Amino acid sequence: MIHLERLGPAHGPQLLAGQDHALAAEIVGRRWTPELLDAFLERAARWRADGPCREYAAVSTDAAAAPVLRGGGGITLLGPGLARGEAALTYWVLRAHRRRGTGGQIAAALVERARAEPRIDRLVLRIAPGNTASWAVARSLGARETAHRERHPADASRQVTRWVLDLRPAGR
């Protein structure tokens, strides 16, 4: 089991140790350096819990061992290509925890947080072509792929496909 907690500086060492090329390409387009990651984590720790940008760490809840960072994700209410009532959903899994259902657990926990937020009617997922693991997670959530292509958030030279997950019935 995992639980979500606010992402912050305490997660830095495990994130640095667990990143790989695939994760780096999806998140920021290159591997985190300790300095860049520290700066980002310091900013993320100051974001309001109900603010427009929320980043979470997904940590194991096994009481028999020290907490382990497995991945994380975010819910962002403001940004390019987002309309009123939409939020971007992101999720990521550290190398050692892939292919174990961790991505689905993280994404499901984030969706539940988004459902509890009355300002969010729809989640937008931007998934890179070829990221079949992320496609599977999106489908398991009930998200649907659109034909809309847009630039990758971390790398303007790449494209992503927009997926959407409606959280509220139409005309609520």
GROMACS .gro file of N, CA and C in nm:
model
  516
    1MET      N    1   0.083  -0.120   0.000
    1MET     CA    2   0.000   0.000   0.000
    1MET      C    3   0.087   0.125   0.000
    2ILE      N    4   0.031   0.228  -0.055
    2ILE     CA    5   0.100   0.357  -0.055
    2ILE      C    6   0.008   0.461   0.007
    3HIS      N    7   0.067   0.569   0.049
    3HIS     CA    8  -0.011   0.686   0.085
    3HIS      C    9   0.056   0.808   0.022
    4LEU      N   10  -0.022   0.910   0.000
    4LEU     CA   11   0.030   1.033  -0.059
    4LEU      C   12   0.060   1.132   0.052
    5GLU      N   13   0.173   1.200   0.037
    5GLU     CA   14   0.210   1.309   0.126
    5GLU      C   15   0.268   1.419   0.039
    6ARG      N   16   0.270   1.539   0.092
    6ARG     CA   17   0.326   1.650   0.015
    6ARG      C   18   0.471   1.622  -0.019
    7LEU      N   19   0.506   1.645  -0.143
    7LEU     CA   20   0.644   1.627  -0.188
    7LEU      C   21   0.729   1.738  -0.130
    8GLY      N   22   0.846   1.703  -0.078
    8GLY     CA   23   0.933   1.804  -0.018
    8GLY      C   24   1.077   1.758  -0.013
    9PRO      N   25   1.162   1.839   0.048
    9PRO     CA   26   1.307   1.810   0.050
    9PRO      C   27   1.344   1.674   0.107
   10ALA      N   28   1.268   1.621   0.199
   10ALA     CA   29   1.301   1.490   0.257
   10ALA      C   30   1.297   1.378   0.153
   11HIS      N   31   1.226   1.399   0.042
   11HIS     CA   32   1.215   1.297  -0.061
   11HIS      C   33   1.330   1.302  -0.162
   12GLY      N   34   1.412   1.405  -0.155
   12GLY     CA   35   1.518   1.425  -0.253
   12GLY      C   36   1.615   1.309  -0.268
   13PRO      N   37   1.675   1.259  -0.161
   13PRO     CA   38   1.774   1.152  -0.176
   13PRO      C   39   1.718   1.027  -0.245
   14GLN      N   40   1.596   0.985  -0.207
   14GLN     CA   41   1.538   0.867  -0.270
   14GLN      C   42   1.501   0.893  -0.416
   15LEU      N   43   1.455   1.014  -0.445
   15LEU     CA   44   1.421   1.048  -0.583
   15LEU      C   45   1.547   1.047  -0.670
   16LEU      N   46   1.653   1.108  -0.621
   16LEU     CA   47   1.779   1.109  -0.697
   16LEU      C   48   1.830   0.967  -0.720
   17ALA      N   49   1.825   0.884  -0.618
   17ALA     CA   50   1.877   0.748  -0.628
   17ALA      C   51   1.791   0.661  -0.720
   18GLY      N   52   1.662   0.689  -0.727
   18GLY     CA   53   1.571   0.604  -0.803
   18GLY      C   54   1.539   0.650  -0.943
   19GLN      N   55   1.589   0.767  -0.981
   19GLN     CA   56   1.558   0.815  -1.116
   19GLN      C   57   1.638   0.738  -1.220
   20ASP      N   58   1.586   0.734  -1.340
   20ASP     CA   59   1.657   0.675  -1.452
   20ASP      C   60   1.624   0.759  -1.575
   21HIS      N   61   1.676   0.718  -1.690
   21HIS     CA   62   1.656   0.796  -1.812
   21HIS      C   63   1.507   0.810  -1.846
   22ALA      N   64   1.431   0.702  -1.833
   22ALA     CA   65   1.289   0.706  -1.868
   22ALA      C   66   1.214   0.807  -1.782
   23LEU      N   67   1.239   0.805  -1.652
   23LEU     CA   68   1.172   0.899  -1.562
   23LEU      C   69   1.216   1.043  -1.591
   24ALA      N   70   1.344   1.061  -1.610
   24ALA     CA   71   1.397   1.196  -1.637
   24ALA      C   72   1.335   1.253  -1.764
   25ALA      N   73   1.321   1.171  -1.866
   25ALA     CA   74   1.265   1.218  -1.992
   25ALA      C   75   1.121   1.262  -1.975
   26GLU      N   76   1.046   1.193  -1.893
   26GLU     CA   77   0.906   1.228  -1.875
   26GLU      C   78   0.885   1.349  -1.785
   27ILE      N   79   0.967   1.363  -1.684
   27ILE     CA   80   0.943   1.471  -1.587
   27ILE      C   81   1.001   1.605  -1.632
   28VAL      N   82   1.131   1.610  -1.649
   28VAL     CA   83   1.194   1.740  -1.682
   28VAL      C   84   1.279   1.736  -1.807
   29GLY      N   85   1.283   1.624  -1.875
   29GLY     CA   86   1.358   1.615  -1.999
   29GLY      C   87   1.505   1.577  -1.980
   30ARG      N   88   1.550   1.574  -1.857
   30ARG     CA   89   1.688   1.533  -1.826
   30ARG      C   90   1.692   1.491  -1.680
   31ARG      N   91   1.800   1.424  -1.640
   31ARG     CA   92   1.812   1.379  -1.501
   31ARG      C   93   1.821   1.500  -1.407
   32TRP      N   94   1.759   1.485  -1.291
   32TRP     CA   95   1.771   1.588  -1.189
   32TRP      C   96   1.915   1.592  -1.139
   33THR      N   97   1.965   1.711  -1.118
   33THR     CA   98   2.089   1.726  -1.043
   33THR      C   99   2.047   1.754  -0.899
   34PRO      N  100   2.133   1.729  -0.802
   34PRO     CA  101   2.094   1.758  -0.664
   34PRO      C  102   2.050   1.904  -0.644
   35GLU      N  103   2.120   1.997  -0.708
   35GLU     CA  104   2.087   2.140  -0.691
   35GLU      C  105   1.950   2.174  -0.750
   36LEU      N  106   1.923   2.127  -0.872
   36LEU     CA  107   1.794   2.156  -0.935
   36LEU      C  108   1.680   2.089  -0.859
   37LEU      N  109   1.702   1.965  -0.817
   37LEU     CA  110   1.597   1.896  -0.743
   37LEU      C  111   1.570   1.964  -0.610
   38ASP      N  112   1.675   2.001  -0.538
   38ASP     CA  113   1.657   2.070  -0.409
   38ASP      C  114   1.576   2.198  -0.427
   39ALA      N  115   1.607   2.275  -0.531
   39ALA     CA  116   1.535   2.400  -0.555
   39ALA      C  117   1.387   2.371  -0.584
   40PHE      N  118   1.360   2.270  -0.667
   40PHE     CA  119   1.222   2.235  -0.698
   40PHE      C  120   1.147   2.188  -0.573
   41LEU      N  121   1.209   2.100  -0.495
   41LEU     CA  122   1.144   2.046  -0.376
   41LEU      C  123   1.117   2.154  -0.272
   42GLU      N  124   1.207   2.250  -0.260
   42GLU     CA  125   1.184   2.363  -0.168
   42GLU      C  126   1.061   2.443  -0.212
   43ARG      N  127   1.050   2.468  -0.344
   43ARG     CA  128   0.933   2.540  -0.396
   43ARG      C  129   0.806   2.459  -0.371
   44ALA      N  130   0.809   2.330  -0.405
   44ALA     CA  131   0.691   2.244  -0.390
   44ALA      C  132   0.644   2.239  -0.245
   45ALA      N  133   0.737   2.238  -0.151
   45ALA     CA  134   0.701   2.232  -0.009
   45ALA      C  135   0.628   2.359   0.036
   46ARG      N  136   0.649   2.469  -0.034
   46ARG     CA  137   0.583   2.596   0.003
   46ARG      C  138   0.446   2.613  -0.062
   47TRP      N  139   0.412   2.530  -0.162
   47TRP     CA  140   0.283   2.543  -0.228
   47TRP      C  141   0.171   2.508  -0.131
   48ARG      N  142   0.062   2.582  -0.140
   48ARG     CA  143  -0.053   2.559  -0.053
   48ARG      C  144  -0.120   2.425  -0.086
   49ALA      N  145  -0.170   2.360   0.015
   49ALA     CA  146  -0.236   2.230  -0.004
   49ALA      C  147  -0.360   2.243  -0.093
   50ASP      N  148  -0.424   2.361  -0.094
   50ASP     CA  149  -0.541   2.381  -0.179
   50ASP      C  150  -0.510   2.473  -0.296
   51GLY      N  151  -0.383   2.492  -0.324
   51GLY     CA  152  -0.341   2.583  -0.431
   51GLY      C  153  -0.352   2.521  -0.570
   52PRO      N  154  -0.315   2.598  -0.670
   52PRO     CA  155  -0.329   2.551  -0.808
   52PRO      C  156  -0.226   2.445  -0.849
   53CYS      N  157  -0.116   2.432  -0.776
   53CYS     CA  158  -0.014   2.330  -0.805
   53CYS      C  159   0.007   2.247  -0.680
   54ARG      N  160  -0.007   2.116  -0.695
   54ARG     CA  161   0.009   2.025  -0.582
   54ARG      C  162   0.093   1.907  -0.627
   55GLU      N  163   0.199   1.883  -0.557
   55GLU     CA  164   0.286   1.770  -0.590
   55GLU      C  165   0.291   1.677  -0.469
   56TYR      N  166   0.282   1.549  -0.497
   56TYR     CA  167   0.276   1.449  -0.391
   56TYR      C  168   0.384   1.343  -0.408
   57ALA      N  169   0.429   1.291  -0.296
   57ALA     CA  170   0.515   1.174  -0.293
   57ALA      C  171   0.428   1.055  -0.258
   58ALA      N  172   0.448   0.944  -0.327
   58ALA     CA  173   0.379   0.820  -0.295
   58ALA      C  174   0.477   0.734  -0.216
   59VAL      N  175   0.443   0.712  -0.090
   59VAL     CA  176   0.534   0.646   0.003
   59VAL      C  177   0.471   0.515   0.049
   60SER      N  178   0.553   0.412   0.067
   60SER     CA  179   0.502   0.284   0.115
   60SER      C  180   0.450   0.301   0.257
   61THR      N  181   0.355   0.218   0.292
   61THR     CA  182   0.295   0.226   0.425
   61THR      C  183   0.323   0.100   0.506
   62ASP      N  184   0.423   0.023   0.466
   62ASP     CA  185   0.459  -0.098   0.539
   62ASP      C  186   0.518  -0.058   0.674
   63ALA      N  187   0.448  -0.091   0.782
   63ALA     CA  188   0.491  -0.050   0.916
   63ALA      C  189   0.619  -0.121   0.962
   64ALA      N  190   0.654  -0.231   0.896
   64ALA     CA  191   0.770  -0.308   0.937
   64ALA      C  192   0.902  -0.248   0.887
   65ALA      N  193   0.894  -0.154   0.796
   65ALA     CA  194   1.017  -0.098   0.738
   65ALA      C  195   1.009   0.054   0.734
   66ALA      N  196   1.123   0.115   0.711
   66ALA     CA  197   1.126   0.261   0.695
   66ALA      C  198   1.046   0.300   0.570
   67PRO      N  199   0.984   0.418   0.570
   67PRO     CA  200   0.908   0.461   0.453
   67PRO      C  201   0.996   0.462   0.327
   68VAL      N  202   0.937   0.417   0.217
   68VAL     CA  203   1.008   0.410   0.090
   68VAL      C  204   0.933   0.492  -0.013
   69LEU      N  205   1.003   0.583  -0.078
   69LEU     CA  206   0.944   0.661  -0.188
   69LEU      C  207   0.930   0.568  -0.308
   70ARG      N  208   0.808   0.553  -0.358
   70ARG     CA  209   0.783   0.466  -0.472
   70ARG      C  210   0.760   0.546  -0.600
   71GLY      N  211   0.716   0.669  -0.585
   71GLY     CA  212   0.687   0.753  -0.700
   71GLY      C  213   0.614   0.877  -0.652
   72GLY      N  214   0.532   0.932  -0.737
   72GLY     CA  215   0.457   1.050  -0.698
   72GLY      C  216   0.372   1.100  -0.812
   73GLY      N  217   0.326   1.221  -0.798
   73GLY     CA  218   0.242   1.280  -0.901
   73GLY      C  219   0.191   1.415  -0.858
   74GLY      N  220   0.110   1.472  -0.945
   74GLY     CA  221   0.060   1.604  -0.916
   74GLY      C  222  -0.077   1.631  -0.975
   75ILE      N  223  -0.137   1.735  -0.924
   75ILE     CA  224  -0.263   1.788  -0.974
   75ILE      C  225  -0.239   1.937  -0.992
   76THR      N  226  -0.253   1.984  -1.116
   76THR     CA  227  -0.225   2.124  -1.147
   76THR      C  228  -0.348   2.186  -1.212
   77LEU      N  229  -0.400   2.292  -1.149
   77LEU     CA  230  -0.523   2.354  -1.197
   77LEU      C  231  -0.500   2.466  -1.298
   78LEU      N  232  -0.379   2.515  -1.307
   78LEU     CA  233  -0.349   2.624  -1.400
   78LEU      C  234  -0.237   2.582  -1.494
   79GLY      N  235  -0.252   2.615  -1.620
   79GLY     CA  236  -0.144   2.586  -1.713
   79GLY      C  237  -0.193   2.593  -1.856
   80PRO      N  238  -0.099   2.593  -1.948
   80PRO     CA  239  -0.135   2.598  -2.090
   80PRO      C  240  -0.227   2.482  -2.128
   81GLY      N  241  -0.330   2.514  -2.202
   81GLY     CA  242  -0.420   2.412  -2.253
   81GLY      C  243  -0.525   2.363  -2.155
   82LEU      N  244  -0.532   2.422  -2.036
   82LEU     CA  245  -0.632   2.382  -1.939
   82LEU      C  246  -0.745   2.484  -1.934
   83ALA      N  247  -0.866   2.437  -1.947
   83ALA     CA  248  -0.984   2.524  -1.939
   83ALA      C  249  -1.035   2.526  -1.796
   84ARG      N  250  -1.127   2.616  -1.770
   84ARG     CA  251  -1.189   2.622  -1.637
   84ARG      C  252  -1.249   2.485  -1.605
   85GLY      N  253  -1.225   2.437  -1.485
   85GLY     CA  254  -1.277   2.308  -1.443
   85GLY      C  255  -1.185   2.191  -1.475
   86GLU      N  256  -1.076   2.217  -1.547
   86GLU     CA  257  -0.981   2.111  -1.581
   86GLU      C  258  -0.856   2.122  -1.493
   87ALA      N  259  -0.794   2.008  -1.471
   87ALA     CA  260  -0.666   2.003  -1.400
   87ALA      C  261  -0.581   1.897  -1.468
   88ALA      N  262  -0.452   1.924  -1.475
   88ALA     CA  263  -0.359   1.825  -1.529
   88ALA      C  264  -0.325   1.724  -1.419
   89LEU      N  265  -0.326   1.598  -1.455
   89LEU     CA  266  -0.290   1.490  -1.363
   89LEU      C  267  -0.158   1.430  -1.412
   90THR      N  268  -0.062   1.421  -1.323
   90THR     CA  269   0.065   1.356  -1.356
   90THR      C  270   0.092   1.248  -1.253
   91TYR      N  271   0.165   1.147  -1.295
   91TYR     CA  272   0.208   1.042  -1.202
   91TYR      C  273   0.338   0.984  -1.256
   92TRP      N  274   0.420   0.939  -1.164
   92TRP     CA  275   0.550   0.882  -1.201
   92TRP      C  276   0.589   0.776  -1.100
   93VAL      N  277   0.670   0.682  -1.146
   93VAL     CA  278   0.711   0.570  -1.063
   93VAL      C  279   0.862   0.554  -1.073
   94LEU      N  280   0.927   0.542  -0.958
   94LEU     CA  281   1.071   0.519  -0.958
   94LEU      C  282   1.103   0.381  -1.016
   95ARG      N  283   1.215   0.371  -1.077
   95ARG     CA  284   1.260   0.251  -1.150
   95ARG      C  285   1.234   0.120  -1.073
   96ALA      N  286   1.271   0.113  -0.948
   96ALA     CA  287   1.263  -0.012  -0.871
   96ALA      C  288   1.120  -0.057  -0.842
   97HIS      N  289   1.022   0.031  -0.865
   97HIS     CA  290   0.884  -0.001  -0.827
   97HIS      C  291   0.791  -0.015  -0.947
   98ARG      N  292   0.846  -0.017  -1.067
   98ARG     CA  293   0.765  -0.032  -1.188
   98ARG      C  294   0.723  -0.177  -1.206
   99ARG      N  295   0.617  -0.194  -1.285
   99ARG     CA  296   0.563  -0.327  -1.321
   99ARG      C  297   0.508  -0.402  -1.199
  100ARG      N  298   0.461  -0.326  -1.101
  100ARG     CA  299   0.404  -0.387  -0.979
  100ARG      C  300   0.267  -0.327  -0.945
  101GLY      N  301   0.212  -0.248  -1.037
  101GLY     CA  302   0.083  -0.184  -1.011
  101GLY      C  303   0.094  -0.053  -0.936
  102THR      N  304   0.217  -0.008  -0.911
  102THR     CA  305   0.237   0.115  -0.833
  102THR      C  306   0.181   0.237  -0.905
  103GLY      N  307   0.201   0.245  -1.036
  103GLY     CA  308   0.150   0.360  -1.112
  103GLY      C  309  -0.001   0.371  -1.100
  104GLY      N  310  -0.069   0.258  -1.108
  104GLY     CA  311  -0.215   0.259  -1.094
  104GLY      C  312  -0.259   0.301  -0.955
  105GLN      N  313  -0.187   0.256  -0.854
  105GLN     CA  314  -0.220   0.296  -0.717
  105GLN      C  315  -0.202   0.446  -0.698
  106ILE      N  316  -0.091   0.498  -0.748
  106ILE     CA  317  -0.065   0.642  -0.735
  106ILE      C  318  -0.171   0.722  -0.808
  107ALA      N  319  -0.197   0.686  -0.932
  107ALA     CA  320  -0.295   0.760  -1.012
  107ALA      C  321  -0.434   0.754  -0.949
  108ALA      N  322  -0.474   0.638  -0.900
  108ALA     CA  323  -0.606   0.625  -0.837
  108ALA      C  324  -0.617   0.713  -0.713
  109ALA      N  325  -0.511   0.718  -0.633
  109ALA     CA  326  -0.512   0.803  -0.514
  109ALA      C  327  -0.522   0.950  -0.552
  110LEU      N  328  -0.454   0.988  -0.659
  110LEU     CA  329  -0.461   1.127  -0.705
  110LEU      C  330  -0.600   1.160  -0.760
  111VAL      N  331  -0.660   1.067  -0.832
  111VAL     CA  332  -0.796   1.089  -0.885
  111VAL      C  333  -0.894   1.109  -0.769
  112GLU      N  334  -0.880   1.032  -0.662
  112GLU     CA  335  -0.969   1.049  -0.547
  112GLU      C  336  -0.953   1.188  -0.486
  113ARG      N  337  -0.831   1.236  -0.479
  113ARG     CA  338  -0.811   1.373  -0.429
  113ARG      C  339  -0.877   1.474  -0.522
  114ALA      N  340  -0.864   1.454  -0.652
  114ALA     CA  341  -0.924   1.546  -0.748
  114ALA      C  342  -1.077   1.542  -0.740
  115ARG      N  343  -1.133   1.424  -0.720
  115ARG     CA  344  -1.280   1.412  -0.709
  115ARG      C  345  -1.333   1.491  -0.588
  116ALA      N  346  -1.253   1.502  -0.485
  116ALA     CA  347  -1.293   1.574  -0.364
  116ALA      C  348  -1.282   1.726  -0.383
  117GLU      N  349  -1.224   1.770  -0.490
  117GLU     CA  350  -1.203   1.913  -0.517
  117GLU      C  351  -1.316   1.962  -0.609
  118PRO      N  352  -1.408   2.045  -0.557
  118PRO     CA  353  -1.522   2.087  -0.637
  118PRO      C  354  -1.486   2.171  -0.761
  119ARG      N  355  -1.366   2.227  -0.762
  119ARG     CA  356  -1.326   2.307  -0.879
  119ARG      C  357  -1.284   2.221  -0.998
  120ILE      N  358  -1.265   2.092  -0.978
  120ILE     CA  359  -1.215   2.006  -1.085
  120ILE      C  360  -1.327   1.915  -1.137
  121ASP      N  361  -1.362   1.936  -1.265
  121ASP     CA  362  -1.462   1.854  -1.332
  121ASP      C  363  -1.399   1.748  -1.422
  122ARG      N  364  -1.278   1.778  -1.469
  122ARG     CA  365  -1.213   1.689  -1.567
  122ARG      C  366  -1.063   1.691  -1.543
  123LEU      N  367  -1.004   1.573  -1.554
  123LEU     CA  368  -0.859   1.563  -1.547
  123LEU      C  369  -0.803   1.545  -1.688
  124VAL      N  370  -0.691   1.609  -1.713
  124VAL     CA  371  -0.620   1.600  -1.840
  124VAL      C  372  -0.489   1.528  -1.814
  125LEU      N  373  -0.465   1.423  -1.889
  125LEU     CA  374  -0.340   1.347  -1.880
  125LEU      C  375  -0.269   1.366  -2.013
  126ARG      N  376  -0.143   1.397  -2.008
  126ARG     CA  377  -0.064   1.415  -2.131
  126ARG      C  378   0.039   1.302  -2.134
  127ILE      N  379   0.019   1.211  -2.227
  127ILE     CA  380   0.100   1.089  -2.229
  127ILE      C  381   0.181   1.081  -2.358
  128ALA      N  382   0.309   1.055  -2.342
  128ALA     CA  383   0.399   1.046  -2.456
  128ALA      C  384   0.368   0.922  -2.539
  129PRO      N  385   0.380   0.935  -2.671
  129PRO     CA  386   0.363   0.816  -2.757
  129PRO      C  387   0.465   0.710  -2.715
  130GLY      N  388   0.422   0.588  -2.713
  130GLY     CA  389   0.511   0.480  -2.675
  130GLY      C  390   0.514   0.449  -2.526
  131ASN      N  391   0.453   0.534  -2.444
  131ASN     CA  392   0.452   0.508  -2.300
  131ASN      C  393   0.334   0.416  -2.268
  132THR      N  394   0.350   0.289  -2.305
  132THR     CA  395   0.240   0.194  -2.292
  132THR      C  396   0.199   0.171  -2.147
  133ALA      N  397   0.293   0.180  -2.054
  133ALA     CA  398   0.257   0.164  -1.914
  133ALA      C  399   0.161   0.274  -1.871
  134SER      N  400   0.188   0.397  -1.914
  134SER     CA  401   0.100   0.508  -1.878
  134SER      C  402  -0.035   0.496  -1.949
  135TRP      N  403  -0.037   0.446  -2.070
  135TRP     CA  404  -0.164   0.422  -2.138
  135TRP      C  405  -0.249   0.326  -2.056
  136ALA      N  406  -0.186   0.218  -2.006
  136ALA     CA  407  -0.259   0.119  -1.928
  136ALA      C  408  -0.315   0.180  -1.799
  137VAL      N  409  -0.236   0.263  -1.734
  137VAL     CA  410  -0.282   0.329  -1.612
  137VAL      C  411  -0.401   0.419  -1.645
  138ALA      N  412  -0.389   0.499  -1.750
  138ALA     CA  413  -0.497   0.590  -1.789
  138ALA      C  414  -0.625   0.513  -1.818
  139ARG      N  415  -0.614   0.404  -1.892
  139ARG     CA  416  -0.732   0.322  -1.923
  139ARG      C  417  -0.794   0.264  -1.796
  140SER      N  418  -0.709   0.222  -1.702
  140SER     CA  419  -0.762   0.162  -1.579
  140SER      C  420  -0.840   0.264  -1.497
  141LEU      N  421  -0.807   0.390  -1.512
  141LEU     CA  422  -0.879   0.497  -1.442
  141LEU      C  423  -1.012   0.530  -1.509
  142GLY      N  424  -1.027   0.488  -1.635
  142GLY     CA  425  -1.145   0.524  -1.713
  142GLY      C  426  -1.121   0.643  -1.803
  143ALA      N  427  -0.996   0.688  -1.815
  143ALA     CA  428  -0.964   0.800  -1.904
  143ALA      C  429  -0.976   0.754  -2.048
  144ARG      N  430  -1.005   0.848  -2.135
  144ARG     CA  431  -1.014   0.816  -2.276
  144ARG      C  432  -0.916   0.901  -2.356
  145GLU      N  433  -0.856   0.837  -2.453
  145GLU     CA  434  -0.760   0.905  -2.541
  145GLU      C  435  -0.837   0.992  -2.639
  146THR      N  436  -0.787   1.112  -2.661
  146THR     CA  437  -0.844   1.201  -2.762
  146THR      C  438  -0.750   1.200  -2.882
  147ALA      N  439  -0.793   1.261  -2.988
  147ALA     CA  440  -0.708   1.271  -3.107
  147ALA      C  441  -0.616   1.393  -3.097
  148HIS      N  442  -0.628   1.468  -2.988
  148HIS     CA  443  -0.553   1.593  -2.973
  148HIS      C  444  -0.408   1.566  -2.936
  149ARG      N  445  -0.317   1.623  -3.014
  149ARG     CA  446  -0.174   1.615  -2.985
  149ARG      C  447  -0.127   1.755  -2.945
  150GLU      N  448  -0.033   1.758  -2.850
  150GLU     CA  449   0.023   1.886  -2.806
  150GLU      C  450   0.168   1.866  -2.769
  151ARG      N  451   0.236   1.974  -2.739
  151ARG     CA  452   0.379   1.961  -2.707
  151ARG      C  453   0.396   1.902  -2.568
  152HIS      N  454   0.504   1.829  -2.552
  152HIS     CA  455   0.537   1.765  -2.425
  152HIS      C  456   0.569   1.875  -2.323
  153PRO      N  457   0.517   1.866  -2.201
  153PRO     CA  458   0.541   1.970  -2.101
  153PRO      C  459   0.690   1.992  -2.069
  154ALA      N  460   0.772   1.888  -2.080
  154ALA     CA  461   0.914   1.901  -2.045
  154ALA      C  462   1.004   1.922  -2.166
  155ASP      N  463   0.951   1.900  -2.287
  155ASP     CA  464   1.036   1.905  -2.406
  155ASP      C  465   0.952   1.947  -2.525
  156ALA      N  466   0.965   2.073  -2.566
  156ALA     CA  467   0.883   2.128  -2.675
  156ALA      C  468   0.908   2.059  -2.808
  157SER      N  469   1.016   1.982  -2.820
  157SER     CA  470   1.043   1.914  -2.946
  157SER      C  471   0.966   1.782  -2.959
  158ARG      N  472   0.900   1.739  -2.851
  158ARG     CA  473   0.823   1.614  -2.854
  158ARG      C  474   0.675   1.641  -2.840
  159GLN      N  475   0.595   1.545  -2.882
  159GLN     CA  476   0.450   1.553  -2.876
  159GLN      C  477   0.396   1.455  -2.773
  160VAL      N  478   0.281   1.488  -2.717
  160VAL     CA  479   0.207   1.398  -2.629
  160VAL      C  480   0.063   1.390  -2.678
  161THR      N  481  -0.006   1.288  -2.634
  161THR     CA  482  -0.148   1.272  -2.664
  161THR      C  483  -0.226   1.312  -2.539
  162ARG      N  484  -0.333   1.385  -2.561
  162ARG     CA  485  -0.420   1.426  -2.450
  162ARG      C  486  -0.520   1.315  -2.423
  163TRP      N  487  -0.529   1.279  -2.296
  163TRP     CA  488  -0.630   1.188  -2.246
  163TRP      C  489  -0.715   1.268  -2.149
  164VAL      N  490  -0.842   1.233  -2.135
  164VAL     CA  491  -0.929   1.304  -2.041
  164VAL      C  492  -1.006   1.204  -1.955
  165LEU      N  493  -1.031   1.247  -1.834
  165LEU     CA  494  -1.112   1.169  -1.739
  165LEU      C  495  -1.214   1.264  -1.678
  166ASP      N  496  -1.340   1.244  -1.713
  166ASP     CA  497  -1.447   1.326  -1.657
  166ASP      C  498  -1.476   1.278  -1.516
  167LEU      N  499  -1.480   1.373  -1.422
  167LEU     CA  500  -1.505   1.339  -1.282
  167LEU      C  501  -1.648   1.364  -1.240
  168ARG      N  502  -1.718   1.445  -1.314
  168ARG     CA  503  -1.855   1.482  -1.279
  168ARG      C  504  -1.948   1.451  -1.396
  169PRO      N  505  -2.070   1.415  -1.369
  169PRO     CA  506  -2.166   1.395  -1.478
  169PRO      C  507  -2.185   1.526  -1.554
  170ALA      N  508  -2.210   1.515  -1.682
  170ALA     CA  509  -2.235   1.635  -1.765
  170ALA      C  510  -2.353   1.712  -1.708
  171GLY      N  511  -2.338   1.846  -1.703
  171GLY     CA  512  -2.443   1.934  -1.655
  171GLY      C  513  -2.474   1.921  -1.508
  172ARG      N  514  -2.372   1.891  -1.429
  172ARG     CA  515  -2.395   1.871  -1.285
  172ARG      C  516  -2.460   1.985  -1.218
   0.00000   0.00000   0.00000
